[in-house]
Amino acid sequence: DAGVIQSPRHEVTEMGQEVTLRCKPISGHDYLFWYRQTMMRGLELLIYFNNNVPIDDSGMPEDRFSAKMPNASFSTLKIQPSEPRDSAVYFCAIRPDTQYFGPGTRLTVL
Amino acid sequence: GENVEQHPSTLSVQEGDSAVIKCTYSDSASNYFPWYKQELGKGPQLIIDIRSNVGEKKDQRIAVTLNKTAKHFSLHITETQPEDSAVYFCAASIGGSYIPTFGRGTSLIVHP
């Protein structure tokens, strides 16, 4: 996990609130991925970037979800407004050679 | 797109026994097959991978086999230990992108 820092590690919020998840890759990479993990659907790829450019966002469930990568060392995933069904663990992953996952953010929307 | 099926969803073994997890994939163009181990409260971590030009690969107690004709691949863990208890994911990807499609995971429980 040392190659990717995610914050916060846990987030509890109320329905309708805006949520911002953060990812900071430490090591060099060319790709950055955002995943969502739930018991019902397993690991889902939401979006990925190549050299800071969004390449495929077809996994983003709704317009309420957005992601940015302003530079090679930082990315955000925003949910606005949040809903209870967004409760999940969100992972950021990089790809120096193969996918390397961060520790995840556990999001609970009440 | 690619579809990866993984079985079983839960596997319970006694310490010292072997464990086998099997996966199938749908797209014959897939040529890279990583396996990940996810411990409680952590992200998935790569434990072994195999490419389509290789039929088997070993790393100490773990091994992966690939049958491209049948489009299935398997993870074998020998002499299991309680610290092997985790969720294991198989995945398949196409070409040089290494953007994998994941299986649903197998929860392995090793009883002391």
PDB file of C-alpha atoms in Angstrom:
ATOM      1  CA  ASP A   1       0.000   0.000   0.000  1.00  0.00           C
ATOM      2  CA  ALA A   2       2.947   2.358   0.445  1.00  0.00           C
ATOM      3  CA  GLY A   3       2.867   3.442  -3.215  1.00  0.00           C
ATOM      4  CA  VAL A   4      -0.554   5.092  -3.035  1.00  0.00           C
ATOM      5  CA  ILE A   5      -2.026   7.279  -0.300  1.00  0.00           C
ATOM      6  CA  GLN A   6      -5.779   7.591  -0.077  1.00  0.00           C
ATOM      7  CA  SER A   7      -7.678   9.965   2.160  1.00  0.00           C
ATOM      8  CA  PRO A   8      -9.771   9.876   4.123  1.00  0.00           C
ATOM      9  CA  ARG A   9      -9.605   6.196   5.084  1.00  0.00           C
ATOM     10  CA  HIS A  10     -13.150   6.324   6.440  1.00  0.00           C
ATOM     11  CA  GLU A  11     -15.930   8.755   5.621  1.00  0.00           C
ATOM     12  CA  VAL A  12     -19.423   8.851   7.079  1.00  0.00           C
ATOM     13  CA  THR A  13     -21.805  11.388   5.632  1.00  0.00           C
ATOM     14  CA  GLU A  14     -25.479  12.048   5.236  1.00  0.00           C
ATOM     15  CA  MET A  15     -27.477  11.652   2.087  1.00  0.00           C
ATOM     16  CA  GLY A  16     -27.291  14.718  -0.114  1.00  0.00           C
ATOM     17  CA  GLN A  17     -23.865  15.831   1.048  1.00  0.00           C
ATOM     18  CA  GLU A  18     -20.880  16.234  -1.236  1.00  0.00           C
ATOM     19  CA  VAL A  19     -18.066  13.733  -0.780  1.00  0.00           C
ATOM     20  CA  THR A  20     -14.512  14.105  -2.090  1.00  0.00           C
ATOM     21  CA  LEU A  21     -12.088  11.187  -2.064  1.00  0.00           C
ATOM     22  CA  ARG A  22      -8.405  11.799  -2.638  1.00  0.00           C
ATOM     23  CA  CYS A  23      -5.555   9.775  -4.108  1.00  0.00           C
ATOM     24  CA  LYS A  24      -1.848  10.592  -4.051  1.00  0.00           C
ATOM     25  CA  PRO A  25       0.472   8.244  -5.936  1.00  0.00           C
ATOM     26  CA  ILE A  26       3.962   8.269  -4.520  1.00  0.00           C
ATOM     27  CA  SER A  27       5.857   6.363  -7.179  1.00  0.00           C
ATOM     28  CA  GLY A  28       5.988   6.946 -10.917  1.00  0.00           C
ATOM     29  CA  HIS A  29       3.109   5.733 -13.039  1.00  0.00           C
ATOM     30  CA  ASP A  30       1.398   6.251 -16.392  1.00  0.00           C
ATOM     31  CA  TYR A  31      -2.114   5.102 -15.476  1.00  0.00           C
ATOM     32  CA  LEU A  32      -4.405   5.871 -12.535  1.00  0.00           C
ATOM     33  CA  PHE A  33      -7.628   3.998 -11.845  1.00  0.00           C
ATOM     34  CA  TRP A  34     -10.610   4.474  -9.551  1.00  0.00           C
ATOM     35  CA  TYR A  35     -12.508   1.354  -8.441  1.00  0.00           C
ATOM     36  CA  ARG A  36     -15.541   0.755  -6.273  1.00  0.00           C
ATOM     37  CA  GLN A  37     -15.942  -2.451  -4.257  1.00  0.00           C
ATOM     38  CA  THR A  38     -19.232  -3.754  -2.865  1.00  0.00           C
ATOM     39  CA  MET A  39     -20.446  -7.168  -1.823  1.00  0.00           C
ATOM     40  CA  MET A  40     -23.131  -7.098  -4.496  1.00  0.00           C
ATOM     41  CA  ARG A  41     -21.034  -6.094  -7.493  1.00  0.00           C
ATOM     42  CA  GLY A  42     -17.457  -6.884  -6.515  1.00  0.00           C
ATOM     43  CA  LEU A  43     -14.695  -4.667  -7.936  1.00  0.00           C
ATOM     44  CA  GLU A  44     -15.966  -2.188 -10.514  1.00  0.00           C
ATOM     45  CA  LEU A  45     -13.738   0.055 -12.599  1.00  0.00           C
ATOM     46  CA  LEU A  46     -15.183   3.573 -12.488  1.00  0.00           C
ATOM     47  CA  ILE A  47     -12.689   5.588 -14.534  1.00  0.00           C
ATOM     48  CA  TYR A  48      -9.044   5.597 -15.525  1.00  0.00           C
ATOM     49  CA  PHE A  49      -6.534   8.219 -16.573  1.00  0.00           C
ATOM     50  CA  ASN A  50      -3.456   7.976 -18.785  1.00  0.00           C
ATOM     51  CA  ASN A  51      -0.885  10.722 -18.322  1.00  0.00           C
ATOM     52  CA  ASN A  52      -3.512  12.750 -16.383  1.00  0.00           C
ATOM     53  CA  VAL A  53      -6.092  12.543 -19.188  1.00  0.00           C
ATOM     54  CA  PRO A  54      -9.386  10.672 -18.574  1.00  0.00           C
ATOM     55  CA  ILE A  55      -9.517   7.789 -21.032  1.00  0.00           C
ATOM     56  CA  ASP A  56     -12.589   5.775 -20.115  1.00  0.00           C
ATOM     57  CA  ASP A  57     -15.310   6.908 -17.714  1.00  0.00           C
ATOM     58  CA  SER A  58     -17.937   4.427 -18.869  1.00  0.00           C
ATOM     59  CA  GLY A  59     -17.950   2.841 -15.424  1.00  0.00           C
ATOM     60  CA  MET A  60     -19.013   6.015 -13.651  1.00  0.00           C
ATOM     61  CA  PRO A  61     -22.515   5.151 -12.481  1.00  0.00           C
ATOM     62  CA  GLU A  62     -24.186   8.540 -12.786  1.00  0.00           C
ATOM     63  CA  ASP A  63     -23.575  12.222 -13.383  1.00  0.00           C
ATOM     64  CA  ARG A  64     -23.337  12.586  -9.630  1.00  0.00           C
ATOM     65  CA  PHE A  65     -19.855  11.085  -9.916  1.00  0.00           C
ATOM     66  CA  SER A  66     -16.920  13.054 -11.285  1.00  0.00           C
ATOM     67  CA  ALA A  67     -13.147  12.565 -11.230  1.00  0.00           C
ATOM     68  CA  LYS A  68     -10.197  14.813 -11.896  1.00  0.00           C
ATOM     69  CA  MET A  69      -6.460  14.442 -12.141  1.00  0.00           C
ATOM     70  CA  PRO A  70      -4.937  17.930 -12.156  1.00  0.00           C
ATOM     71  CA  ASN A  71      -1.386  16.575 -12.037  1.00  0.00           C
ATOM     72  CA  ALA A  72       0.546  13.306 -11.943  1.00  0.00           C
ATOM     73  CA  SER A  73       0.581  13.220  -8.137  1.00  0.00           C
ATOM     74  CA  PHE A  74      -3.042  13.853  -7.269  1.00  0.00           C
ATOM     75  CA  SER A  75      -6.539  12.729  -8.205  1.00  0.00           C
ATOM     76  CA  THR A  76     -10.008  13.222  -6.741  1.00  0.00           C
ATOM     77  CA  LEU A  77     -13.296  11.388  -7.003  1.00  0.00           C
ATOM     78  CA  LYS A  78     -16.310  13.487  -6.116  1.00  0.00           C
ATOM     79  CA  ILE A  79     -19.884  12.418  -5.441  1.00  0.00           C
ATOM     80  CA  GLN A  80     -22.484  15.180  -5.375  1.00  0.00           C
ATOM     81  CA  PRO A  81     -25.076  14.636  -4.027  1.00  0.00           C
ATOM     82  CA  SER A  82     -24.287  11.382  -2.233  1.00  0.00           C
ATOM     83  CA  GLU A  83     -26.874   8.627  -1.766  1.00  0.00           C
ATOM     84  CA  PRO A  84     -26.962   5.572   0.550  1.00  0.00           C
ATOM     85  CA  ARG A  85     -26.358   3.246  -2.424  1.00  0.00           C
ATOM     86  CA  ASP A  86     -22.968   4.914  -2.913  1.00  0.00           C
ATOM     87  CA  SER A  87     -21.765   3.261   0.295  1.00  0.00           C
ATOM     88  CA  ALA A  88     -18.759   1.151  -0.674  1.00  0.00           C
ATOM     89  CA  VAL A  89     -14.985   0.962  -0.477  1.00  0.00           C
ATOM     90  CA  TYR A  90     -13.338   3.124  -3.125  1.00  0.00           C
ATOM     91  CA  PHE A  91      -9.849   2.226  -4.321  1.00  0.00           C
ATOM     92  CA  CYS A  92      -7.318   4.179  -6.283  1.00  0.00           C
ATOM     93  CA  ALA A  93      -4.770   2.135  -8.226  1.00  0.00           C
ATOM     94  CA  ILE A  94      -1.723   2.993 -10.281  1.00  0.00           C
ATOM     95  CA  ARG A  95       0.112   1.018 -12.908  1.00  0.00           C
ATOM     96  CA  PRO A  96       3.877   1.203 -12.889  1.00  0.00           C
ATOM     97  CA  ASP A  97       3.892  -2.190 -14.616  1.00  0.00           C
ATOM     98  CA  THR A  98       0.793  -3.867 -13.222  1.00  0.00           C
ATOM     99  CA  GLN A  99      -1.984  -2.534 -11.073  1.00  0.00           C
ATOM    100  CA  TYR A 100      -1.000  -1.417  -7.584  1.00  0.00           C
ATOM    101  CA  PHE A 101      -3.880  -0.607  -5.251  1.00  0.00           C
ATOM    102  CA  GLY A 102      -4.097   1.911  -2.448  1.00  0.00           C
ATOM    103  CA  PRO A 103      -5.605   1.033   0.956  1.00  0.00           C
ATOM    104  CA  GLY A 104      -9.050   2.337   0.015  1.00  0.00           C
ATOM    105  CA  THR A 105     -11.635   4.731   1.472  1.00  0.00           C
ATOM    106  CA  ARG A 106     -14.642   3.198   3.177  1.00  0.00           C
ATOM    107  CA  LEU A 107     -17.603   5.462   2.464  1.00  0.00           C
ATOM    108  CA  THR A 108     -20.859   5.212   4.389  1.00  0.00           C
ATOM    109  CA  VAL A 109     -23.772   7.386   3.315  1.00  0.00           C
ATOM    110  CA  LEU A 110     -26.570   7.492   5.875  1.00  0.00           C
TER     111      LEU A 110
ATOM    112  CA  GLY B   1     -16.256  -7.009 -23.338  1.00  0.00           C
ATOM    113  CA  GLU B   2     -14.328  -9.486 -21.249  1.00  0.00           C
ATOM    114  CA  ASN B   3     -16.177 -11.580 -18.649  1.00  0.00           C
ATOM    115  CA  VAL B   4     -14.332 -13.411 -15.884  1.00  0.00           C
ATOM    116  CA  GLU B   5     -16.022 -16.105 -13.815  1.00  0.00           C
ATOM    117  CA  GLN B   6     -14.404 -17.275 -10.555  1.00  0.00           C
ATOM    118  CA  HIS B   7     -15.160 -20.340  -8.416  1.00  0.00           C
ATOM    119  CA  PRO B   8     -15.666 -21.146  -5.647  1.00  0.00           C
ATOM    120  CA  SER B   9     -16.883 -18.027  -3.871  1.00  0.00           C
ATOM    121  CA  THR B  10     -15.848 -19.499  -0.529  1.00  0.00           C
ATOM    122  CA  LEU B  11     -13.201 -22.115   0.209  1.00  0.00           C
ATOM    123  CA  SER B  12     -12.506 -23.563   3.626  1.00  0.00           C
ATOM    124  CA  VAL B  13      -9.461 -25.791   4.195  1.00  0.00           C
ATOM    125  CA  GLN B  14      -7.397 -27.164   7.049  1.00  0.00           C
ATOM    126  CA  GLU B  15      -3.901 -25.857   7.613  1.00  0.00           C
ATOM    127  CA  GLY B  16      -1.450 -27.829   5.490  1.00  0.00           C
ATOM    128  CA  ASP B  17      -4.001 -28.732   2.816  1.00  0.00           C
ATOM    129  CA  SER B  18      -3.897 -27.427  -0.741  1.00  0.00           C
ATOM    130  CA  ALA B  19      -6.343 -24.865  -2.118  1.00  0.00           C
ATOM    131  CA  VAL B  20      -7.344 -24.397  -5.754  1.00  0.00           C
ATOM    132  CA  ILE B  21      -9.278 -21.459  -7.195  1.00  0.00           C
ATOM    133  CA  LYS B  22     -10.482 -21.592 -10.790  1.00  0.00           C
ATOM    134  CA  CYS B  23     -11.346 -18.854 -13.281  1.00  0.00           C
ATOM    135  CA  THR B  24     -12.643 -18.751 -16.829  1.00  0.00           C
ATOM    136  CA  TYR B  25     -12.572 -15.858 -19.257  1.00  0.00           C
ATOM    137  CA  SER B  26     -14.510 -15.099 -22.412  1.00  0.00           C
ATOM    138  CA  ASP B  27     -12.269 -13.050 -24.697  1.00  0.00           C
ATOM    139  CA  SER B  28      -9.644 -15.114 -26.505  1.00  0.00           C
ATOM    140  CA  ALA B  29      -7.611 -11.929 -27.014  1.00  0.00           C
ATOM    141  CA  SER B  30      -6.834 -11.758 -23.285  1.00  0.00           C
ATOM    142  CA  ASN B  31      -3.188 -12.476 -22.700  1.00  0.00           C
ATOM    143  CA  TYR B  32      -2.343 -11.303 -19.179  1.00  0.00           C
ATOM    144  CA  PHE B  33      -3.760 -12.944 -16.035  1.00  0.00           C
ATOM    145  CA  PRO B  34      -2.884 -11.501 -12.612  1.00  0.00           C
ATOM    146  CA  TRP B  35      -3.991 -12.829  -9.229  1.00  0.00           C
ATOM    147  CA  TYR B  36      -4.566 -10.540  -6.254  1.00  0.00           C
ATOM    148  CA  LYS B  37      -4.825 -11.187  -2.531  1.00  0.00           C
ATOM    149  CA  GLN B  38      -6.942  -8.852  -0.430  1.00  0.00           C
ATOM    150  CA  GLU B  39      -6.577  -8.935   3.341  1.00  0.00           C
ATOM    151  CA  LEU B  40      -9.144  -7.387   5.629  1.00  0.00           C
ATOM    152  CA  GLY B  41      -9.078  -3.599   5.515  1.00  0.00           C
ATOM    153  CA  LYS B  42      -6.512  -3.449   2.720  1.00  0.00           C
ATOM    154  CA  GLY B  43      -6.454  -3.041  -1.031  1.00  0.00           C
ATOM    155  CA  PRO B  44      -5.863  -6.001  -3.367  1.00  0.00           C
ATOM    156  CA  GLN B  45      -2.186  -6.829  -3.786  1.00  0.00           C
ATOM    157  CA  LEU B  46      -0.656  -8.676  -6.739  1.00  0.00           C
ATOM    158  CA  ILE B  47       0.702 -12.069  -5.713  1.00  0.00           C
ATOM    159  CA  ILE B  48       1.446 -13.740  -9.037  1.00  0.00           C
ATOM    160  CA  ASP B  49       0.698 -13.275 -12.716  1.00  0.00           C
ATOM    161  CA  ILE B  50       0.990 -15.233 -15.931  1.00  0.00           C
ATOM    162  CA  ARG B  51       1.149 -14.293 -19.571  1.00  0.00           C
ATOM    163  CA  SER B  52      -0.320 -16.231 -22.460  1.00  0.00           C
ATOM    164  CA  ASN B  53       3.011 -17.534 -23.703  1.00  0.00           C
ATOM    165  CA  VAL B  54       3.480 -19.489 -20.464  1.00  0.00           C
ATOM    166  CA  GLY B  55       1.448 -22.477 -19.272  1.00  0.00           C
ATOM    167  CA  GLU B  56       2.510 -22.529 -15.627  1.00  0.00           C
ATOM    168  CA  LYS B  57       4.330 -20.309 -13.169  1.00  0.00           C
ATOM    169  CA  LYS B  58       5.422 -21.000  -9.590  1.00  0.00           C
ATOM    170  CA  ASP B  59       6.502 -18.848  -6.687  1.00  0.00           C
ATOM    171  CA  GLN B  60       7.234 -20.821  -3.531  1.00  0.00           C
ATOM    172  CA  ARG B  61       3.875 -22.202  -2.324  1.00  0.00           C
ATOM    173  CA  ILE B  62       1.734 -20.619  -5.014  1.00  0.00           C
ATOM    174  CA  ALA B  63       1.400 -21.555  -8.649  1.00  0.00           C
ATOM    175  CA  VAL B  64      -0.812 -20.507 -11.519  1.00  0.00           C
ATOM    176  CA  THR B  65      -1.738 -22.572 -14.571  1.00  0.00           C
ATOM    177  CA  LEU B  66      -3.225 -21.355 -17.830  1.00  0.00           C
ATOM    178  CA  ASN B  67      -5.105 -23.254 -20.520  1.00  0.00           C
ATOM    179  CA  LYS B  68      -5.657 -20.872 -23.423  1.00  0.00           C
ATOM    180  CA  THR B  69      -7.577 -23.401 -25.484  1.00  0.00           C
ATOM    181  CA  ALA B  70     -10.150 -23.879 -22.750  1.00  0.00           C
ATOM    182  CA  LYS B  71      -9.874 -20.245 -21.609  1.00  0.00           C
ATOM    183  CA  HIS B  72      -9.365 -21.061 -17.985  1.00  0.00           C
ATOM    184  CA  PHE B  73      -6.670 -20.474 -15.410  1.00  0.00           C
ATOM    185  CA  SER B  74      -6.199 -21.566 -11.825  1.00  0.00           C
ATOM    186  CA  LEU B  75      -4.394 -20.587  -8.635  1.00  0.00           C
ATOM    187  CA  HIS B  76      -2.885 -23.343  -6.520  1.00  0.00           C
ATOM    188  CA  ILE B  77      -1.722 -22.795  -2.953  1.00  0.00           C
ATOM    189  CA  THR B  78       0.098 -25.675  -1.292  1.00  0.00           C
ATOM    190  CA  GLU B  79       0.742 -26.233   2.419  1.00  0.00           C
ATOM    191  CA  THR B  80      -1.773 -23.561   3.355  1.00  0.00           C
ATOM    192  CA  GLN B  81      -1.208 -21.482   6.479  1.00  0.00           C
ATOM    193  CA  PRO B  82      -3.635 -19.376   8.525  1.00  0.00           C
ATOM    194  CA  GLU B  83      -2.035 -16.206   7.098  1.00  0.00           C
ATOM    195  CA  ASP B  84      -3.178 -17.308   3.632  1.00  0.00           C
ATOM    196  CA  SER B  85      -6.739 -16.530   4.763  1.00  0.00           C
ATOM    197  CA  ALA B  86      -7.949 -13.661   2.559  1.00  0.00           C
ATOM    198  CA  VAL B  87     -10.035 -12.885  -0.512  1.00  0.00           C
ATOM    199  CA  TYR B  88      -8.356 -13.846  -3.789  1.00  0.00           C
ATOM    200  CA  PHE B  89      -9.226 -12.245  -7.122  1.00  0.00           C
ATOM    201  CA  CYS B  90      -8.368 -13.447 -10.582  1.00  0.00           C
ATOM    202  CA  ALA B  91      -8.317 -11.057 -13.524  1.00  0.00           C
ATOM    203  CA  ALA B  92      -7.800 -11.009 -17.272  1.00  0.00           C
ATOM    204  CA  SER B  93      -6.700  -8.239 -19.593  1.00  0.00           C
ATOM    205  CA  ILE B  94      -6.087  -7.698 -23.276  1.00  0.00           C
ATOM    206  CA  GLY B  95      -3.006  -6.507 -25.022  1.00  0.00           C
ATOM    207  CA  GLY B  96      -0.521  -4.099 -23.542  1.00  0.00           C
ATOM    208  CA  SER B  97      -3.023  -2.047 -21.577  1.00  0.00           C
ATOM    209  CA  TYR B  98      -2.962  -4.288 -18.479  1.00  0.00           C
ATOM    210  CA  ILE B  99      -6.420  -2.973 -17.574  1.00  0.00           C
ATOM    211  CA  PRO B 100      -7.919  -6.079 -16.008  1.00  0.00           C
ATOM    212  CA  THR B 101     -11.439  -7.388 -15.693  1.00  0.00           C
ATOM    213  CA  PHE B 102     -11.775  -8.937 -12.248  1.00  0.00           C
ATOM    214  CA  GLY B 103     -13.544 -12.058 -11.056  1.00  0.00           C
ATOM    215  CA  ARG B 104     -15.926 -11.799  -8.085  1.00  0.00           C
ATOM    216  CA  GLY B 105     -13.385 -13.129  -5.622  1.00  0.00           C
ATOM    217  CA  THR B 106     -12.888 -16.238  -3.470  1.00  0.00           C
ATOM    218  CA  SER B 107     -12.858 -16.029   0.294  1.00  0.00           C
ATOM    219  CA  LEU B 108     -10.235 -18.523   1.483  1.00  0.00           C
ATOM    220  CA  ILE B 109     -10.372 -19.593   5.110  1.00  0.00           C
ATOM    221  CA  VAL B 110      -7.523 -21.682   6.492  1.00  0.00           C
ATOM    222  CA  HIS B 111      -8.344 -23.332   9.803  1.00  0.00           C
ATOM    223  CA  PRO B 112      -5.445 -23.944  12.214  1.00  0.00           C
TER     224      PRO B 112
END
